[in-house]
Amino acid sequence: MDLERLNYDENNRHHRFIRKLAISVVSLVVFFLIWWNLSLILNNPAVPTPGETWDAMRYLFEKGDLVSGMTMWSHMSISLQRFIAGLLLALAVAVPMGLLLGYSNTLNEFSSPTLEILRPIAPIAWAPIFLFTVGYVWGPILVVFVGIFFPMLTNTIFGVKKIEPNWMDAAKTLGANKKQVFTKVMLPASVPYVMNGLRIGMGVGWMCIVASELYASYGGGVGYFVSIQAQLGYWPNVFVGIILIAILGILTTGLSDYAYRKIVKRMGIE
Amino acid sequence: MSGNISIANLSKTYKTDEKETVALWDFTLYIEEGELVTIVGPSGCGKTTILRMIGGLTEPTSGTVALGGKICQGPGPDRGMVFQDFALFPWRSVRKNVEFGLEVAGVPKAERRERAERYIKSVGLEGFENAMVHELSGGMKQRVGIARALVTKPNVILMDEPFGALDAQTRNIMQTELLRITEKTDTTVIFVTHSVDEAVYISDRIVVLTKRPASIKEVIDIPWPHPRDRSSPEFTALRRRILKMLESENIQPDGKEGSIA
C-alpha cells in the first residue's frame, strides 16, 4: 500500500499505532474468512461457522450450558481462580527456594539431581495422579503449580547468581547484616528475573489449567466445559470454549509482559 | 573513635590446586586521621586487595588492620567504600541509595531523609533526589556513591579507583570535588588509582607499590597546598619520578616488558 498518500508519518506515535491496529484488524478479518470458508467446504458438524459460534457464545454467556447450568462467566472465573491459586502457590515456593538455591551451592548440588529428574516431565502428566489424590479443586491447581514452578525456580536461581557481587559488598560496608543483605539486596535484585520466570510460567500455566480440566469429570472450568461439550457433540459450544481459552491466555500473558517491562524499565536493566 | 589507621604486617596468599600466589607481602602503614593517602602500583599488583582487606571484605592471610587502635573484624560502617563501577542499587532512587546505610542502622525515616538530602546537596546533586540510577551520567553516579559512603559518617573512606570509569574531564572535576567534600570533614581517605597524575593532584601521601608480590617501594609526602597546578615544574617532576618507578617495576626479570594498563 502506498502509505505516503495517507500522510503516514513513521515518527508519529499515533500514526504508528493506527497502522499497527489496521494491520491487526485486516489479519483477523482474513482469519475469519478462512475459518468461514473452511467450515462451508468441509461441511462437518465439528467445524461450525463463525456465525453459529457467535450465536452459541451469546446463548452461553446469557443462559449457560445445559449440562452444568453454569454461564461462561462462571466457567471462566473457576478456571481463573485455579490458575491464580496455582500461580500464587508457585510464587510462594519457587521464589524463596530459588533464592536459597542461588545462594548456597551445597543446597543447589543437593537438590539438582531430583529437580533434573522432575523437570522434563510434562506438567499435565501429573494430572491423573493429582486429580485422584487431591480432587478436582486442588488437582488442576497443582498441575498449574508444577507448570509455573520450574521456569520460576530456574529464573530465580539464575537471577541470584547474576547479582553483582559489588552490590553485596557495598551493602556490607554500609553496615548491613546478613539478613539485611538478603532482604534489601538479593531480594530486590532478583525481582526482574523472578518476573521473567513469571512471564514464561504464565504461558505454561494457562495451558496446564485447561489441559488438567479436560481430565476432570466435574467442577466446572473452561477446559471441563470443552471436554463435556465435545462428548455431547455440541461443536459450536466447543469452539466458544476454545476461543475463550485463547482470549484468557492472551490477557494473562499480556498482563505479565506489561508488568515485566515496567519493572525492568524502572530498574534500568535491559 | 578516631580515624587513624594502622596496618600491620598485612599479607595475602591465594591458594589454588596448582600453586600459591602471594598477592601482598608484609604491608605495614600508619595513616593519620584526616589524611588522604593514595596507593599506586603496577597493574595487577594487589592494590584493590589491600583496600578490600582494610574494608573487611577480604580476609588477610596474616596481619591486622586497626582503626583508632581497635582491630577491625569484617566490614562495618566505620569504613565506607566507594567502588570503581559505582555499585549503586539500580532499584533505588538517588535518595534511597544514599539512605541505605542509615536504613540498615535503624535511623528513623524523617532523620534519614534529612541527612541524606544534606549529603546529596553537598555532592552537588540537589534536585536529583528522586532520579533513578540509570538516568544519571557516570560522574553523577559516583557523586551518589560518595554521598552514600559519607552519610553514615565513617572514620575512613576507601576508594577503589573511583574515577577510573570516567572520562578525563569529569575525572578532573571529580578530583577537585572530592577534595572540597573531604576538606570539611576529618574523614581519612585511602584511595587506589592507576593514574599517577590523579595521585599527585589529590594526595597528602602516595604509597608506591612493587609488582607482585606487592610490598611498599616508597612512600612520598606531598606537603603542597590545594589547589595544585598540574603544569607546574614540581608537579610534573614528581609525576615523572613516580612513573619511572612504576616503569621499572613493570620490567619482568626475563627482560620483557609487563603490561601497562
Short mmCIF file of C-alpha atoms in Angstrom, two decimals:
data_model
loop_
_atom_site.label_atom_id
_atom_site.label_comp_id
_atom_site.label_asym_id
_atom_site.label_seq_id
_atom_site.Cartn_x
_atom_site.Cartn_y
_atom_site.Cartn_z
CA MET A 1 0.00 0.00 0.00
CA ASP A 2 1.22 3.49 -0.77
CA LEU A 3 1.37 4.90 2.75
CA GLU A 4 2.66 8.30 1.69
CA ARG A 5 -0.67 9.11 0.08
CA LEU A 6 -2.24 8.70 3.54
CA ASN A 7 0.23 11.18 5.06
CA TYR A 8 1.74 8.37 7.13
CA ASP A 9 4.49 9.64 9.43
CA GLU A 10 6.82 6.93 10.78
CA ASN A 11 7.90 9.19 13.67
CA ASN A 12 4.38 9.88 14.90
CA ARG A 13 3.25 7.59 17.71
CA HIS A 14 -0.42 7.81 16.78
CA HIS A 15 0.29 7.04 13.16
CA ARG A 16 2.34 4.00 14.11
CA PHE A 17 -0.45 2.85 16.40
CA ILE A 18 -3.16 3.25 13.78
CA ARG A 19 -1.02 1.38 11.25
CA LYS A 20 -0.48 -1.49 13.67
CA LEU A 21 -4.17 -1.57 14.54
CA ALA A 22 -5.21 -1.58 10.89
CA ILE A 23 -2.86 -4.45 10.07
CA SER A 24 -4.17 -6.45 13.06
CA VAL A 25 -7.78 -5.89 12.01
CA VAL A 26 -7.05 -7.00 8.43
CA SER A 27 -5.23 -10.04 9.78
CA LEU A 28 -8.22 -11.03 11.93
CA VAL A 29 -10.68 -10.48 9.09
CA VAL A 30 -8.59 -12.75 6.84
CA PHE A 31 -8.53 -15.34 9.61
CA PHE A 32 -12.33 -15.30 9.98
CA LEU A 33 -12.78 -15.57 6.21
CA ILE A 34 -10.53 -18.62 6.07
CA TRP A 35 -12.41 -20.18 9.00
CA TRP A 36 -15.76 -19.46 7.42
CA ASN A 37 -14.78 -20.93 4.04
CA LEU A 38 -13.20 -23.99 5.63
CA SER A 39 -16.36 -24.62 7.58
CA LEU A 40 -18.50 -24.35 4.44
CA ILE A 41 -16.16 -26.53 2.34
CA LEU A 42 -15.72 -29.23 4.98
CA ASN A 43 -19.40 -29.21 5.84
CA ASN A 44 -18.60 -31.15 9.02
CA PRO A 45 -20.56 -30.56 12.27
CA ALA A 46 -17.26 -30.45 14.21
CA VAL A 47 -16.28 -27.26 12.32
CA PRO A 48 -19.10 -24.75 12.84
CA THR A 49 -19.18 -21.40 11.05
CA PRO A 50 -18.21 -18.19 12.85
CA GLY A 51 -21.89 -17.25 12.85
CA GLU A 52 -23.01 -20.43 14.60
CA THR A 53 -20.20 -20.00 17.11
CA TRP A 54 -21.23 -16.39 17.78
CA ASP A 55 -24.84 -17.41 18.43
CA ALA A 56 -23.67 -20.19 20.76
CA MET A 57 -21.45 -17.76 22.60
CA ARG A 58 -24.23 -15.27 23.21
CA TYR A 59 -26.51 -18.01 24.48
CA LEU A 60 -23.84 -19.47 26.75
CA PHE A 61 -22.98 -16.13 28.34
CA GLU A 62 -26.61 -15.28 28.97
CA LYS A 63 -28.25 -18.59 29.82
CA GLY A 64 -25.41 -21.04 30.46
CA ASP A 65 -24.85 -24.55 29.15
CA LEU A 66 -27.43 -27.28 29.52
CA VAL A 67 -25.18 -29.79 31.28
CA SER A 68 -23.89 -27.81 34.26
CA GLY A 69 -26.32 -24.89 34.13
CA MET A 70 -23.37 -22.53 34.58
CA THR A 71 -22.79 -19.49 32.36
CA MET A 72 -19.48 -18.98 30.61
CA TRP A 73 -18.72 -16.29 33.18
CA SER A 74 -18.68 -18.87 35.96
CA HIS A 75 -16.62 -21.33 33.91
CA MET A 76 -14.08 -18.61 33.21
CA SER A 77 -13.98 -17.47 36.78
CA ILE A 78 -13.45 -21.04 38.03
CA SER A 79 -10.53 -21.53 35.61
CA LEU A 80 -9.03 -18.17 36.50
CA GLN A 81 -9.31 -18.86 40.22
CA ARG A 82 -7.48 -22.17 39.83
CA PHE A 83 -4.90 -20.50 37.63
CA ILE A 84 -4.25 -17.74 40.16
CA ALA A 85 -4.13 -20.19 43.06
CA GLY A 86 -1.52 -22.30 41.22
CA LEU A 87 0.41 -19.18 40.33
CA LEU A 88 0.49 -17.87 43.90
CA LEU A 89 1.49 -21.28 45.19
CA ALA A 90 4.33 -21.43 42.65
CA LEU A 91 5.46 -17.92 43.61
CA ALA A 92 5.38 -18.77 47.30
CA VAL A 93 7.50 -21.90 46.83
CA ALA A 94 9.74 -21.20 43.82
CA VAL A 95 10.96 -17.72 44.82
CA PRO A 96 12.24 -18.50 48.34
CA MET A 97 13.59 -21.83 47.09
CA GLY A 98 15.30 -20.17 44.13
CA LEU A 99 16.87 -17.55 46.40
CA LEU A 100 18.20 -20.28 48.70
CA LEU A 101 19.49 -22.48 45.88
CA GLY A 102 21.09 -19.49 44.19
CA TYR A 103 22.75 -18.50 47.45
CA SER A 104 24.00 -21.88 48.62
CA ASN A 105 25.98 -24.09 46.26
CA THR A 106 25.63 -27.05 48.58
CA LEU A 107 21.85 -26.85 48.62
CA ASN A 108 21.85 -26.44 44.86
CA GLU A 109 24.01 -29.52 44.37
CA PHE A 110 21.84 -31.42 46.82
CA SER A 111 18.57 -30.68 45.09
CA SER A 112 19.56 -30.63 41.44
CA PRO A 113 19.53 -34.43 40.83
CA THR A 114 15.89 -34.59 41.99
CA LEU A 115 14.92 -31.41 40.15
CA GLU A 116 16.57 -32.57 36.94
CA ILE A 117 14.57 -35.81 37.06
CA LEU A 118 11.28 -33.97 37.65
CA ARG A 119 11.86 -31.04 35.29
CA PRO A 120 11.39 -32.80 31.91
CA ILE A 121 8.08 -34.38 32.95
CA ALA A 122 5.24 -32.55 31.22
CA PRO A 123 3.12 -30.99 33.98
CA ILE A 124 -0.05 -32.46 32.51
CA ALA A 125 1.34 -35.98 33.07
CA TRP A 126 0.71 -35.36 36.77
CA ALA A 127 -2.95 -34.54 36.22
CA PRO A 128 -4.41 -38.05 36.69
CA ILE A 129 -2.42 -38.53 39.90
CA PHE A 130 -3.24 -35.12 41.33
CA LEU A 131 -6.93 -35.36 40.42
CA PHE A 132 -7.14 -38.77 42.06
CA THR A 133 -5.26 -37.81 45.22
CA VAL A 134 -6.41 -34.27 45.98
CA GLY A 135 -9.60 -33.94 43.95
CA TYR A 136 -10.90 -31.72 41.22
CA VAL A 137 -10.36 -28.43 43.06
CA TRP A 138 -6.74 -28.87 44.09
CA GLY A 139 -5.75 -31.19 41.25
CA PRO A 140 -5.74 -28.59 38.45
CA ILE A 141 -4.18 -26.06 40.83
CA LEU A 142 -1.27 -28.41 41.47
CA VAL A 143 -0.79 -29.02 37.74
CA VAL A 144 -0.56 -25.26 37.21
CA PHE A 145 1.82 -25.09 40.15
CA VAL A 146 4.15 -27.66 38.56
CA GLY A 147 3.99 -25.85 35.22
CA ILE A 148 4.92 -22.46 36.65
CA PHE A 149 7.26 -23.73 39.34
CA PHE A 150 10.17 -24.80 37.11
CA PRO A 151 10.60 -21.72 34.92
CA MET A 152 10.20 -19.55 38.00
CA LEU A 153 12.75 -21.54 40.01
CA THR A 154 15.31 -21.61 37.19
CA ASN A 155 15.00 -17.89 36.60
CA THR A 156 15.23 -17.02 40.29
CA ILE A 157 18.37 -19.13 40.74
CA PHE A 158 19.85 -17.53 37.64
CA GLY A 159 18.92 -14.08 38.98
CA VAL A 160 20.67 -14.65 42.30
CA LYS A 161 23.78 -15.91 40.54
CA LYS A 162 23.77 -12.81 38.35
CA ILE A 163 23.64 -10.38 41.28
CA GLU A 164 26.62 -8.03 41.16
CA PRO A 165 28.99 -9.09 43.97
CA ASN A 166 29.71 -5.39 44.36
CA TRP A 167 26.11 -4.73 45.44
CA MET A 168 26.52 -7.15 48.31
CA ASP A 169 29.94 -5.71 49.17
CA ALA A 170 28.55 -2.19 49.12
CA ALA A 171 25.70 -3.22 51.42
CA LYS A 172 28.12 -4.91 53.82
CA THR A 173 30.43 -1.89 54.02
CA LEU A 174 27.36 0.24 54.74
CA GLY A 175 26.69 -1.91 57.78
CA ALA A 176 24.07 -4.35 56.50
CA ASN A 177 23.95 -7.67 58.33
CA LYS A 178 23.34 -11.00 56.57
CA LYS A 179 19.57 -10.74 56.84
CA GLN A 180 19.58 -7.17 55.50
CA VAL A 181 21.82 -8.16 52.59
CA PHE A 182 19.25 -10.83 51.79
CA THR A 183 16.12 -8.68 52.10
CA LYS A 184 17.48 -5.37 50.83
CA VAL A 185 19.85 -6.54 48.08
CA MET A 186 19.30 -10.12 46.97
CA LEU A 187 15.52 -9.98 47.03
CA PRO A 188 15.03 -6.75 45.04
CA ALA A 189 17.94 -7.56 42.70
CA SER A 190 16.31 -10.83 41.70
CA VAL A 191 12.88 -9.27 41.01
CA PRO A 192 13.41 -8.81 37.24
CA TYR A 193 14.45 -12.45 36.93
CA VAL A 194 11.51 -13.63 39.03
CA MET A 195 9.25 -11.56 36.77
CA ASN A 196 10.81 -13.13 33.70
CA GLY A 197 10.15 -16.57 35.18
CA LEU A 198 6.60 -15.47 35.91
CA ARG A 199 6.15 -14.31 32.33
CA ILE A 200 7.28 -17.65 30.92
CA GLY A 201 5.37 -19.55 33.61
CA MET A 202 2.11 -17.74 32.83
CA GLY A 203 2.04 -19.18 29.33
CA VAL A 204 2.82 -22.69 30.53
CA GLY A 205 0.42 -22.38 33.46
CA TRP A 206 -2.50 -21.41 31.29
CA MET A 207 -2.01 -24.47 29.09
CA CYS A 208 -1.83 -26.58 32.24
CA ILE A 209 -5.11 -25.35 33.67
CA VAL A 210 -7.07 -26.11 30.52
CA ALA A 211 -5.39 -29.47 29.96
CA SER A 212 -5.99 -30.60 33.52
CA GLU A 213 -9.63 -29.52 33.40
CA LEU A 214 -10.08 -31.67 30.31
CA TYR A 215 -9.35 -34.61 32.61
CA ALA A 216 -11.62 -33.50 35.40
CA SER A 217 -15.10 -35.01 35.18
CA TYR A 218 -16.85 -32.28 37.12
CA GLY A 219 -16.34 -29.00 38.93
CA GLY A 220 -16.63 -26.53 36.06
CA GLY A 221 -13.93 -24.55 34.28
CA VAL A 222 -13.37 -23.75 30.61
CA GLY A 223 -11.40 -26.95 29.95
CA TYR A 224 -14.08 -29.04 31.60
CA PHE A 225 -16.72 -27.28 29.54
CA VAL A 226 -14.88 -28.02 26.28
CA SER A 227 -14.46 -31.67 27.21
CA ILE A 228 -18.16 -32.21 28.13
CA GLN A 229 -19.48 -30.33 25.09
CA ALA A 230 -17.21 -32.36 22.77
CA GLN A 231 -18.51 -35.62 24.28
CA LEU A 232 -22.05 -34.46 23.63
CA GLY A 233 -21.20 -33.23 20.14
CA TYR A 234 -22.23 -29.58 20.72
CA TRP A 235 -19.49 -28.32 18.43
CA PRO A 236 -20.28 -24.59 18.36
CA ASN A 237 -20.01 -24.68 22.16
CA VAL A 238 -16.63 -26.40 21.91
CA PHE A 239 -15.46 -23.57 19.64
CA VAL A 240 -16.69 -20.99 22.14
CA GLY A 241 -14.60 -22.69 24.82
CA ILE A 242 -11.51 -22.73 22.60
CA ILE A 243 -11.88 -19.04 21.75
CA LEU A 244 -12.25 -18.09 25.41
CA ILE A 245 -9.16 -20.11 26.29
CA ALA A 246 -7.24 -18.14 23.68
CA ILE A 247 -8.53 -14.79 24.91
CA LEU A 248 -7.81 -15.52 28.57
CA GLY A 249 -4.36 -16.79 27.62
CA ILE A 250 -3.57 -13.62 25.71
CA LEU A 251 -4.82 -11.46 28.58
CA THR A 252 -2.80 -13.22 31.27
CA THR A 253 0.45 -13.32 29.31
CA GLY A 254 -0.09 -9.77 28.07
CA LEU A 255 -0.53 -8.58 31.63
CA SER A 256 2.65 -10.25 32.84
CA ASP A 257 4.59 -8.97 29.81
CA TYR A 258 3.46 -5.47 30.66
CA ALA A 259 4.40 -5.81 34.33
CA TYR A 260 7.79 -7.24 33.39
CA ARG A 261 8.59 -4.38 31.02
CA LYS A 262 7.52 -1.78 33.60
CA ILE A 263 9.71 -3.26 36.32
CA VAL A 264 12.73 -3.75 34.09
CA LYS A 265 12.45 -0.20 32.83
CA ARG A 266 12.09 1.17 36.34
CA MET A 267 15.23 -0.66 37.44
CA GLY A 268 17.14 0.40 34.35
CA ILE A 269 18.13 -3.17 33.50
CA GLU A 270 17.87 -4.44 29.96
CA MET B 1 36.58 6.95 67.64
CA SER B 2 39.45 8.48 65.87
CA GLY B 3 40.16 7.85 62.22
CA ASN B 4 43.80 6.83 62.30
CA ILE B 5 44.55 3.54 60.66
CA SER B 6 47.34 1.25 61.48
CA ILE B 7 48.02 -1.59 59.11
CA ALA B 8 50.48 -4.12 60.45
CA ASN B 9 52.27 -6.88 58.53
CA LEU B 10 49.33 -7.44 56.21
CA SER B 11 49.84 -10.37 53.82
CA LYS B 12 47.59 -12.19 51.41
CA THR B 13 48.21 -15.52 49.72
CA TYR B 14 45.77 -17.05 47.22
CA LYS B 15 45.84 -20.82 47.03
CA THR B 16 44.74 -22.82 44.02
CA ASP B 17 45.25 -26.51 43.27
CA GLU B 18 48.40 -25.91 41.28
CA LYS B 19 50.15 -23.13 43.13
CA GLU B 20 50.17 -20.48 45.79
CA THR B 21 50.21 -16.87 44.70
CA VAL B 22 51.46 -14.28 47.13
CA ALA B 23 49.45 -11.15 46.35
CA LEU B 24 50.69 -8.94 49.16
CA TRP B 25 53.69 -9.34 51.38
CA ASP B 26 54.18 -7.71 54.77
CA PHE B 27 52.39 -4.41 54.19
CA THR B 28 52.77 -2.02 57.12
CA LEU B 29 51.50 1.54 57.08
CA TYR B 30 50.22 4.09 59.56
CA ILE B 31 47.73 6.69 58.37
CA GLU B 32 46.84 9.79 60.36
CA GLU B 33 43.27 10.87 60.87
CA GLY B 34 42.12 13.15 58.06
CA GLU B 35 44.95 12.18 55.77
CA LEU B 36 44.41 11.45 52.08
CA VAL B 37 46.68 8.60 51.07
CA THR B 38 46.76 7.12 47.59
CA ILE B 39 48.15 3.75 46.68
CA VAL B 40 49.65 3.40 43.22
CA GLY B 41 51.41 0.43 41.75
CA PRO B 42 51.87 -1.69 38.63
CA SER B 43 48.63 -3.17 37.34
CA GLY B 44 47.53 -6.37 38.98
CA CYS B 45 49.80 -5.85 41.96
CA GLY B 46 47.10 -6.16 44.58
CA LYS B 47 46.11 -2.57 45.32
CA THR B 48 42.46 -3.50 45.42
CA THR B 49 43.24 -6.44 47.69
CA ILE B 50 44.74 -4.06 50.26
CA LEU B 51 41.64 -1.89 50.16
CA ARG B 52 39.30 -4.86 50.46
CA MET B 53 41.23 -6.15 53.45
CA ILE B 54 41.01 -2.76 55.17
CA GLY B 55 37.30 -2.74 54.35
CA GLY B 56 36.90 -6.21 55.82
CA LEU B 57 35.61 -7.71 52.56
CA THR B 58 38.66 -9.94 52.11
CA GLU B 59 40.21 -11.89 54.94
CA PRO B 60 44.01 -11.31 55.21
CA THR B 61 46.24 -14.38 55.41
CA SER B 62 48.12 -12.68 58.20
CA GLY B 63 48.46 -9.26 59.76
CA THR B 64 45.94 -6.80 61.17
CA VAL B 65 44.12 -3.59 60.39
CA ALA B 66 43.32 -1.34 63.34
CA LEU B 67 41.12 1.72 63.26
CA GLY B 68 41.66 4.16 66.11
CA GLY B 69 43.61 1.46 67.94
CA LYS B 70 40.84 -1.12 67.62
CA ILE B 71 41.37 -4.15 65.42
CA CYS B 72 38.81 -4.44 62.63
CA GLN B 73 36.88 -7.65 62.14
CA GLY B 74 34.83 -7.85 58.96
CA PRO B 75 33.14 -4.95 57.18
CA GLY B 76 31.49 -2.12 59.08
CA PRO B 77 30.02 1.34 58.59
CA ASP B 78 33.10 2.91 60.21
CA ARG B 79 34.92 2.17 56.92
CA GLY B 80 32.89 3.38 53.95
CA MET B 81 33.72 2.19 50.47
CA VAL B 82 33.43 3.73 47.02
CA PHE B 83 33.64 1.37 44.05
CA GLN B 84 35.03 1.82 40.55
CA ASP B 85 31.78 0.65 38.94
CA PHE B 86 29.79 2.70 41.50
CA ALA B 87 27.89 -0.38 42.83
CA LEU B 88 24.72 1.68 43.23
CA PHE B 89 21.46 -0.15 43.74
CA PRO B 90 19.58 0.37 40.46
CA TRP B 91 16.16 -0.37 42.00
CA ARG B 92 16.56 2.56 44.40
CA SER B 93 16.36 6.27 43.70
CA VAL B 94 19.31 8.55 44.44
CA ARG B 95 17.83 9.41 47.84
CA LYS B 96 17.15 5.78 48.70
CA ASN B 97 20.68 4.81 47.70
CA VAL B 98 22.16 7.43 49.98
CA GLU B 99 19.78 6.45 52.79
CA PHE B 100 20.81 2.78 52.65
CA GLY B 101 23.45 2.92 55.40
CA LEU B 102 21.09 4.84 57.70
CA GLU B 103 18.23 2.48 56.92
CA VAL B 104 20.14 -0.64 57.93
CA ALA B 105 21.30 1.16 61.09
CA GLY B 106 17.65 1.80 62.02
CA VAL B 107 17.72 5.60 61.80
CA PRO B 108 14.13 6.95 61.84
CA LYS B 109 12.66 7.88 58.48
CA ALA B 110 12.48 11.65 58.89
CA GLU B 111 16.03 11.93 60.16
CA ARG B 112 17.48 9.72 57.45
CA ARG B 113 15.71 11.70 54.78
CA GLU B 114 17.05 14.94 56.17
CA ARG B 115 20.61 13.61 56.47
CA ALA B 116 20.55 12.03 53.01
CA GLU B 117 19.35 15.28 51.48
CA ARG B 118 22.15 17.17 53.18
CA TYR B 119 24.76 14.87 51.67
CA ILE B 120 23.12 14.81 48.25
CA LYS B 121 23.33 18.57 48.32
CA SER B 122 26.97 18.53 49.42
CA VAL B 123 27.99 16.40 46.43
CA GLY B 124 26.13 18.79 44.14
CA LEU B 125 23.14 16.65 43.21
CA GLU B 126 20.37 18.82 44.57
CA GLY B 127 17.23 18.30 42.51
CA PHE B 128 18.15 14.72 41.57
CA GLU B 129 16.92 13.12 44.82
CA ASN B 130 14.18 11.16 43.08
CA ALA B 131 16.12 10.27 39.92
CA MET B 132 16.80 6.61 39.22
CA VAL B 133 20.39 5.45 38.85
CA HIS B 134 20.17 4.69 35.12
CA GLU B 135 19.15 8.26 34.44
CA LEU B 136 22.46 9.63 35.74
CA SER B 137 25.80 10.18 33.99
CA GLY B 138 28.93 8.39 35.23
CA GLY B 139 30.16 11.40 37.19
CA MET B 140 26.77 11.85 38.85
CA LYS B 141 26.66 8.16 39.73
CA GLN B 142 29.95 8.41 41.53
CA ARG B 143 28.74 11.51 43.37
CA VAL B 144 25.91 9.35 44.67
CA GLY B 145 28.48 6.68 45.56
CA ILE B 146 30.47 9.20 47.58
CA ALA B 147 27.39 10.62 49.30
CA ARG B 148 26.23 7.11 50.16
CA ALA B 149 29.61 6.29 51.69
CA LEU B 150 29.81 9.55 53.65
CA VAL B 151 26.28 9.72 55.06
CA THR B 152 26.98 7.25 57.86
CA LYS B 153 29.93 9.44 58.91
CA PRO B 154 32.62 6.78 58.55
CA ASN B 155 36.05 7.45 60.01
CA VAL B 156 37.66 6.29 56.80
CA ILE B 157 36.53 6.06 53.23
CA LEU B 158 38.15 3.54 50.96
CA MET B 159 38.06 4.46 47.31
CA ASP B 160 38.84 1.77 44.75
CA GLU B 161 39.74 3.58 41.52
CA PRO B 162 36.58 5.61 41.96
CA PHE B 163 37.13 7.80 38.90
CA GLY B 164 38.60 5.08 36.68
CA ALA B 165 35.41 4.67 34.67
CA LEU B 166 35.00 8.40 34.00
CA ASP B 167 36.23 10.47 31.07
CA ALA B 168 39.28 12.69 31.58
CA GLN B 169 37.38 15.94 32.09
CA THR B 170 34.84 14.54 34.51
CA ARG B 171 37.71 12.90 36.31
CA ASN B 172 39.46 16.23 36.93
CA ILE B 173 36.23 17.80 38.15
CA MET B 174 35.60 14.88 40.49
CA GLN B 175 39.11 15.12 41.96
CA THR B 176 38.51 18.74 42.87
CA GLU B 177 35.07 17.86 44.21
CA LEU B 178 36.48 15.09 46.38
CA LEU B 179 38.96 17.49 47.94
CA ARG B 180 36.20 20.04 48.54
CA ILE B 181 33.91 17.45 50.15
CA THR B 182 36.52 15.80 52.37
CA GLU B 183 38.18 19.08 53.37
CA LYS B 184 35.27 19.99 55.62
CA THR B 185 35.39 16.69 57.50
CA ASP B 186 38.19 14.88 59.26
CA THR B 187 37.50 11.74 57.26
CA THR B 188 40.56 9.73 56.36
CA VAL B 189 40.70 8.75 52.70
CA ILE B 190 42.55 5.79 51.27
CA PHE B 191 42.47 5.99 47.52
CA VAL B 192 43.63 3.41 45.00
CA THR B 193 44.37 4.64 41.49
CA HIS B 194 46.08 3.80 38.23
CA SER B 195 46.60 7.44 37.45
CA VAL B 196 49.80 9.00 38.74
CA ASP B 197 48.51 12.42 37.76
CA GLU B 198 45.45 11.89 39.94
CA ALA B 199 47.58 10.69 42.84
CA VAL B 200 49.90 13.69 42.73
CA TYR B 201 46.94 16.07 42.42
CA ILE B 202 44.96 14.91 45.43
CA SER B 203 47.29 13.15 47.88
CA ASP B 204 48.87 14.12 51.15
CA ARG B 205 50.93 10.98 50.75
CA ILE B 206 51.50 8.49 47.94
CA VAL B 207 52.37 4.87 48.59
CA VAL B 208 54.12 3.29 45.60
CA LEU B 209 53.95 -0.48 45.48
CA THR B 210 56.22 -3.01 43.82
CA LYS B 211 54.89 -5.63 41.43
CA ARG B 212 53.60 -8.94 42.72
CA PRO B 213 54.03 -9.88 45.48
CA ALA B 214 53.27 -6.29 46.31
CA SER B 215 55.16 -4.52 49.04
CA ILE B 216 55.90 -0.86 49.68
CA LYS B 217 58.53 0.53 47.33
CA GLU B 218 58.40 4.10 48.51
CA VAL B 219 56.18 6.49 50.44
CA ILE B 220 56.16 10.07 49.17
CA ASP B 221 54.95 13.03 51.21
CA ILE B 222 53.35 15.87 49.30
CA PRO B 223 53.03 18.88 51.59
CA TRP B 224 51.82 21.23 48.82
CA PRO B 225 48.62 23.18 49.35
CA HIS B 226 45.49 22.79 47.23
CA PRO B 227 44.53 23.56 44.52
CA ARG B 228 47.61 22.24 42.79
CA ASP B 229 48.81 23.29 39.36
CA ARG B 230 49.15 20.23 37.16
CA SER B 231 51.53 22.03 34.84
CA SER B 232 53.93 23.39 37.47
CA PRO B 233 57.54 22.11 37.26
CA GLU B 234 57.48 20.38 40.65
CA PHE B 235 54.18 18.65 39.81
CA THR B 236 55.48 17.26 36.52
CA ALA B 237 58.83 16.35 38.07
CA LEU B 238 57.17 14.31 40.80
CA ARG B 239 54.85 12.71 38.29
CA ARG B 240 57.80 11.71 36.13
CA ARG B 241 59.64 10.27 39.13
CA ILE B 242 56.71 8.05 40.10
CA LEU B 243 56.11 6.96 36.53
CA LYS B 244 59.79 5.94 36.29
CA MET B 245 59.42 3.85 39.43
CA LEU B 246 56.35 2.09 38.04
CA GLU B 247 58.02 1.53 34.72
CA SER B 248 61.00 -0.17 36.33
CA GLU B 249 58.55 -2.35 38.25
CA ASN B 250 56.83 -3.39 35.06
CA ILE B 251 60.03 -4.78 33.53
CA GLN B 252 59.88 -8.51 34.08
CA PRO B 253 63.01 -10.45 35.23
CA ASP B 254 63.35 -12.01 31.78
CA GLY B 255 63.69 -8.58 30.27
CA LYS B 256 60.19 -8.48 28.77
CA GLU B 257 58.02 -5.54 29.50
CA GLY B 258 54.89 -6.11 31.56
CA SER B 259 51.51 -4.81 30.66
CA ILE B 260 50.97 -1.14 31.26
CA ALA B 261 47.27 -0.52 31.67
#
